[in-house]
Every structure is written in structure tokens, then in C-alpha cells.
PDB file of C-alpha atoms and ligand atoms in Angstrom:
ATOM      1  CA  UNK A   1     112.374 190.164 113.706  1.00  0.00           C
ATOM      2  CA  UNK A   2     113.458 188.319 116.857  1.00  0.00           C
ATOM      3  CA  UNK A   3     111.433 185.115 117.125  1.00  0.00           C
ATOM      4  CA  UNK A   4     111.279 182.722 120.092  1.00  0.00           C
ATOM      5  CA  UNK A   5     110.524 179.143 119.105  1.00  0.00           C
ATOM      6  CA  UNK A   6     109.794 175.950 121.023  1.00  0.00           C
ATOM      7  CA  UNK A   7     108.345 172.510 120.522  1.00  0.00           C
ATOM      8  CA  UNK A   8     107.854 169.184 122.218  1.00  0.00           C
ATOM      9  CA  UNK A   9     108.977 165.889 120.642  1.00  0.00           C
ATOM     10  CA  UNK A  10     105.964 165.825 118.299  1.00  0.00           C
ATOM     11  CA  UNK A  11     106.874 169.221 116.905  1.00  0.00           C
ATOM     12  CA  UNK A  12     110.644 168.845 116.887  1.00  0.00           C
ATOM     13  CA  UNK A  13     111.124 168.072 113.182  1.00  0.00           C
ATOM     14  CA  UNK A  14     108.865 170.898 112.071  1.00  0.00           C
ATOM     15  CA  UNK A  15     110.612 173.272 114.499  1.00  0.00           C
ATOM     16  CA  UNK A  16     113.943 172.533 112.846  1.00  0.00           C
ATOM     17  CA  UNK A  17     112.446 173.201 109.379  1.00  0.00           C
ATOM     18  CA  UNK A  18     110.892 176.460 110.567  1.00  0.00           C
ATOM     19  CA  UNK A  19     114.159 177.613 112.137  1.00  0.00           C
ATOM     20  CA  UNK A  20     115.991 177.167 108.813  1.00  0.00           C
ATOM     21  CA  UNK A  21     113.165 178.967 107.014  1.00  0.00           C
ATOM     22  CA  UNK A  22     113.212 181.900 109.440  1.00  0.00           C
ATOM     23  CA  UNK A  23     117.000 182.292 109.356  1.00  0.00           C
ATOM     24  CA  UNK A  24     116.995 182.187 105.548  1.00  0.00           C
ATOM     25  CA  UNK A  25     114.547 185.102 105.660  1.00  0.00           C
ATOM     26  CA  UNK A  26     116.870 187.087 107.936  1.00  0.00           C
ATOM     27  CA  UNK A  27     115.050 186.630 111.251  1.00  0.00           C
ATOM     28  CA  UNK A  28     116.852 186.069 114.540  1.00  0.00           C
ATOM     29  CA  UNK A  29     115.713 182.822 116.187  1.00  0.00           C
ATOM     30  CA  UNK A  30     115.864 182.032 119.910  1.00  0.00           C
ATOM     31  CA  UNK A  31     115.342 178.279 120.280  1.00  0.00           C
ATOM     32  CA  UNK A  32     114.015 177.155 123.671  1.00  0.00           C
ATOM     33  CA  UNK A  33     114.059 173.451 122.695  1.00  0.00           C
ATOM     34  CA  UNK A  34     113.272 170.622 122.723  1.00  0.00           C
ATOM     35  CA  UNK A  35     116.490 169.267 121.236  1.00  0.00           C
ATOM     36  CA  UNK A  36     115.398 165.798 120.013  1.00  0.00           C
ATOM     37  CA  UNK A  37     112.418 163.537 119.355  1.00  0.00           C
ATOM     38  CA  UNK A  38     112.675 162.015 122.844  1.00  0.00           C
ATOM     39  CA  UNK A  39     109.357 162.241 124.681  1.00  0.00           C
ATOM     40  CA  UNK A  40     108.951 165.396 126.763  1.00  0.00           C
ATOM     41  CA  UNK A  41     106.229 167.787 128.024  1.00  0.00           C
ATOM     42  CA  UNK A  42     104.884 170.661 125.912  1.00  0.00           C
ATOM     43  CA  UNK A  43     104.067 173.096 128.808  1.00  0.00           C
ATOM     44  CA  UNK A  44     107.799 173.430 129.587  1.00  0.00           C
ATOM     45  CA  UNK A  45     108.491 174.952 126.184  1.00  0.00           C
ATOM     46  CA  UNK A  46     105.259 176.933 125.902  1.00  0.00           C
ATOM     47  CA  UNK A  47     106.166 178.646 129.186  1.00  0.00           C
ATOM     48  CA  UNK A  48     109.631 179.718 128.016  1.00  0.00           C
ATOM     49  CA  UNK A  49     108.406 181.085 124.682  1.00  0.00           C
ATOM     50  CA  UNK A  50     105.420 182.848 126.276  1.00  0.00           C
ATOM     51  CA  UNK A  51     107.686 184.485 128.866  1.00  0.00           C
ATOM     52  CA  UNK A  52     110.122 185.646 126.170  1.00  0.00           C
ATOM     53  CA  UNK A  53     107.254 187.328 124.311  1.00  0.00           C
ATOM     54  CA  UNK A  54     105.693 188.707 127.490  1.00  0.00           C
ATOM     55  CA  UNK A  55     109.013 190.265 128.611  1.00  0.00           C
ATOM     56  CA  UNK A  56     109.717 191.702 125.179  1.00  0.00           C
ATOM     57  CA  UNK A  57     112.819 189.531 124.714  1.00  0.00           C
ATOM     58  CA  UNK A  58     111.256 188.362 121.432  1.00  0.00           C
ATOM     59  CA  UNK A  59     108.867 190.180 119.073  1.00  0.00           C
ATOM     60  CA  UNK A  60     106.888 187.005 118.351  1.00  0.00           C
ATOM     61  CA  UNK A  61     106.770 183.341 119.347  1.00  0.00           C
ATOM     62  CA  UNK A  62     106.147 180.085 117.511  1.00  0.00           C
ATOM     63  CA  UNK A  63     105.168 176.876 119.330  1.00  0.00           C
ATOM     64  CA  UNK A  64     104.718 173.412 117.867  1.00  0.00           C
ATOM     65  CA  UNK A  65     103.373 170.231 119.447  1.00  0.00           C
ATOM     66  CA  UNK A  66     101.428 167.339 117.908  1.00  0.00           C
ATOM     67  CA  UNK A  67      98.196 169.279 117.416  1.00  0.00           C
ATOM     68  CA  UNK A  68      99.173 172.759 118.587  1.00  0.00           C
ATOM     69  CA  UNK A  69      96.388 172.533 121.182  1.00  0.00           C
ATOM     70  CA  UNK A  70      98.462 171.979 124.319  1.00  0.00           C
ATOM     71  CA  UNK A  71     100.846 174.741 123.320  1.00  0.00           C
ATOM     72  CA  UNK A  72      98.020 177.223 122.757  1.00  0.00           C
ATOM     73  CA  UNK A  73      96.279 176.339 126.034  1.00  0.00           C
ATOM     74  CA  UNK A  74      99.511 176.879 127.973  1.00  0.00           C
ATOM     75  CA  UNK A  75     100.745 180.020 126.199  1.00  0.00           C
ATOM     76  CA  UNK A  76      97.388 181.749 126.683  1.00  0.00           C
ATOM     77  CA  UNK A  77      97.818 181.527 130.469  1.00  0.00           C
ATOM     78  CA  UNK A  78     100.368 184.366 130.249  1.00  0.00           C
ATOM     79  CA  UNK A  79      99.248 187.992 130.437  1.00  0.00           C
ATOM     80  CA  UNK A  80      99.835 189.849 127.196  1.00  0.00           C
ATOM     81  CA  UNK A  81     100.225 186.670 125.183  1.00  0.00           C
ATOM     82  CA  UNK A  82      97.701 186.123 122.398  1.00  0.00           C
ATOM     83  CA  UNK A  83      98.447 182.653 121.059  1.00  0.00           C
ATOM     84  CA  UNK A  84      96.630 181.494 117.924  1.00  0.00           C
ATOM     85  CA  UNK A  85      96.375 177.897 116.730  1.00  0.00           C
ATOM     86  CA  UNK A  86      96.346 178.130 112.945  1.00  0.00           C
ATOM     87  CA  UNK A  87      95.572 175.311 110.514  1.00  0.00           C
ATOM     88  CA  UNK A  88      95.749 177.296 107.304  1.00  0.00           C
ATOM     89  CA  UNK A  89      96.886 180.612 105.831  1.00  0.00           C
ATOM     90  CA  UNK A  90      93.456 182.223 106.297  1.00  0.00           C
ATOM     91  CA  UNK A  91      93.533 181.623 110.053  1.00  0.00           C
ATOM     92  CA  UNK A  92      97.118 182.918 110.174  1.00  0.00           C
ATOM     93  CA  UNK A  93      96.149 186.102 108.322  1.00  0.00           C
ATOM     94  CA  UNK A  94      93.072 186.717 110.465  1.00  0.00           C
ATOM     95  CA  UNK A  95      94.942 186.018 113.707  1.00  0.00           C
ATOM     96  CA  UNK A  96      97.195 188.952 112.847  1.00  0.00           C
ATOM     97  CA  UNK A  97      94.652 191.310 111.247  1.00  0.00           C
ATOM     98  CA  UNK A  98      91.973 190.955 113.937  1.00  0.00           C
ATOM     99  CA  UNK A  99      93.604 189.382 117.009  1.00  0.00           C
ATOM    100  CA  UNK A 100      97.128 190.829 116.889  1.00  0.00           C
ATOM    101  CA  UNK A 101      98.342 187.323 117.772  1.00  0.00           C
ATOM    102  CA  UNK A 102     101.905 187.393 119.067  1.00  0.00           C
ATOM    103  CA  UNK A 103     102.366 183.616 119.342  1.00  0.00           C
ATOM    104  CA  UNK A 104     101.631 181.167 116.525  1.00  0.00           C
ATOM    105  CA  UNK A 105     100.799 177.559 117.480  1.00  0.00           C
ATOM    106  CA  UNK A 106     101.126 174.757 114.956  1.00  0.00           C
ATOM    107  CA  UNK A 107     100.464 171.019 114.943  1.00  0.00           C
ATOM    108  CA  UNK A 108     103.389 168.978 113.695  1.00  0.00           C
ATOM    109  CA  UNK A 109     101.166 165.908 113.320  1.00  0.00           C
ATOM    110  CA  UNK A 110      98.353 167.625 111.452  1.00  0.00           C
ATOM    111  CA  UNK A 111     100.141 169.913 108.975  1.00  0.00           C
ATOM    112  CA  UNK A 112     102.366 169.125 106.022  1.00  0.00           C
ATOM    113  CA  UNK A 113     105.671 170.948 106.285  1.00  0.00           C
ATOM    114  CA  UNK A 114     105.127 173.094 103.192  1.00  0.00           C
ATOM    115  CA  UNK A 115     101.735 174.256 104.450  1.00  0.00           C
ATOM    116  CA  UNK A 116     103.233 174.987 107.868  1.00  0.00           C
ATOM    117  CA  UNK A 117     105.949 177.164 106.310  1.00  0.00           C
ATOM    118  CA  UNK A 118     103.371 179.003 104.259  1.00  0.00           C
ATOM    119  CA  UNK A 119     101.324 179.648 107.439  1.00  0.00           C
ATOM    120  CA  UNK A 120     104.445 181.002 109.162  1.00  0.00           C
ATOM    121  CA  UNK A 121     105.211 183.298 106.224  1.00  0.00           C
ATOM    122  CA  UNK A 122     101.692 184.762 106.083  1.00  0.00           C
ATOM    123  CA  UNK A 123     101.607 185.163 109.867  1.00  0.00           C
ATOM    124  CA  UNK A 124     104.897 187.071 109.959  1.00  0.00           C
ATOM    125  CA  UNK A 125     104.030 189.347 107.048  1.00  0.00           C
ATOM    126  CA  UNK A 126     100.526 190.384 108.101  1.00  0.00           C
ATOM    127  CA  UNK A 127     100.022 193.526 110.177  1.00  0.00           C
ATOM    128  CA  UNK A 128      97.382 194.140 112.845  1.00  0.00           C
ATOM    129  CA  UNK A 129      94.464 196.121 111.420  1.00  0.00           C
ATOM    130  CA  UNK A 130      93.763 198.124 114.607  1.00  0.00           C
ATOM    131  CA  UNK A 131      90.581 200.234 114.553  1.00  0.00           C
ATOM    132  CA  UNK A 132      87.593 198.392 116.002  1.00  0.00           C
ATOM    133  CA  UNK A 133      89.845 195.396 116.677  1.00  0.00           C
ATOM    134  CA  UNK A 134      91.992 197.412 119.093  1.00  0.00           C
ATOM    135  CA  UNK A 135      88.933 197.852 121.328  1.00  0.00           C
ATOM    136  CA  UNK A 136      88.579 194.055 121.455  1.00  0.00           C
ATOM    137  CA  UNK A 137      92.257 193.572 122.303  1.00  0.00           C
ATOM    138  CA  UNK A 138      91.785 196.119 125.099  1.00  0.00           C
ATOM    139  CA  UNK A 139      88.846 194.062 126.372  1.00  0.00           C
ATOM    140  CA  UNK A 140      91.044 190.942 126.418  1.00  0.00           C
ATOM    141  CA  UNK A 141      93.553 192.885 128.540  1.00  0.00           C
ATOM    142  CA  UNK A 142      90.689 193.847 130.868  1.00  0.00           C
ATOM    143  CA  UNK A 143      89.756 190.166 131.233  1.00  0.00           C
ATOM    144  CA  UNK A 144      93.395 189.399 132.063  1.00  0.00           C
ATOM    145  CA  UNK A 145      93.526 192.113 134.728  1.00  0.00           C
ATOM    146  CA  UNK A 146      90.285 190.897 136.302  1.00  0.00           C
ATOM    147  CA  UNK A 147      90.742 187.138 136.065  1.00  0.00           C
ATOM    148  CA  UNK A 148      94.401 186.146 135.643  1.00  0.00           C
TER     149      UNK A 148
HETATM  150  C1  RB5 B   1     102.173 164.491 122.598  1.00  0.00           C
HETATM  151  O1  RB5 B   1     101.869 163.150 122.431  1.00  0.00           O
HETATM  152  C2  RB5 B   1     100.956 165.356 122.311  1.00  0.00           C
HETATM  153  O2  RB5 B   1      99.985 165.154 123.293  1.00  0.00           O
HETATM  154  C3  RB5 B   1     101.363 166.804 122.253  1.00  0.00           C
HETATM  155  O3  RB5 B   1     102.349 166.970 121.282  1.00  0.00           O
HETATM  156  C4  RB5 B   1     100.276 167.795 121.865  1.00  0.00           C
HETATM  157  O4  RB5 B   1      99.626 167.419 120.704  1.00  0.00           O
HETATM  158  C5  RB5 B   1      99.353 168.210 122.935  1.00  0.00           C
HETATM  159  O5  RB5 B   1      98.500 169.086 122.758  1.00  0.00           O
END
């Protein structure tokens, strides 16, 4: 899978760990930065990753800031992007099964690295269930057309 990834300074260390993890599993990673722990602004990176997913340049996106909140708020401003802030494997699984989430948001300051990697693994391996959930995804698209 081709995966776009981005973080701010608070998510930088976890981003580097996740990149290694993804590459070891055979995924292609497109890293939109940041490149260090120097203070920066999370919307800059959320925008690039969201656009990559929206355009189809990446199959999925992963965004990391301190809490994951700013990244999820920003990424969800983009049509076609369904960004899910996940704190555990259950949320990661459900965000794929029911919400067909195409961007995963994580908090580098609230998750241990091993848990974060486990969340990433579950999120990448779980398929959208479709069925009644497709109707709800269609309704989200309707909201986007009417209000974005
Ligand atoms: C940076 O201090 C912090 O505000 C940011 O990483 C993120 O948690 C925002 O949602």
C-alpha cells in the first residue's frame, strides 16, 4: 500500500518509528514532514497528507501530532477524507469496518509507541464492511456536497 504520512514536532519521533514499521511490512511511504522536533504547525502537514489521499496519490494517510486532535480537525476539512483519531486497537478496527476511514490520526504524547504500532497494524489490515455502513458513508458525502 502507498501511505502518506505527516506529523508536527510533537509527533515527529512516533512518525519515524511508524515509517520504519511500514517499510518493514513492505508498504511505500510518502513522508510530508516535519523533519525534526523543532516547533511547527500541524495544519501544514495535515493538509499535504489529506490532499495526497484526496487526489489518490496515496491509498491511506497517517497523521501524528501531540493528541491527534488538531490533525483530525484539519484533515476532515477535505472532501473525501475520513480521518479517525484512534486511541486503541478497537477504535482502529471500527474506524475501518464502519467508517471506511482513509486517514488515521494518532497522538504522540498520549500513546506508547508499541500501542501506536499495534493500532497502525490493525488499521491497515481491517477491511471496510460495506452493507448498511456504505449508506452512511454516502450520507457523509452528501453532507460534504451540501456544506463544504
Ligand atoms: C503542539 O503543542 C500541539 O498543540 C499539537 O501537537 C497537537 O496536539 C494539536 O492538536
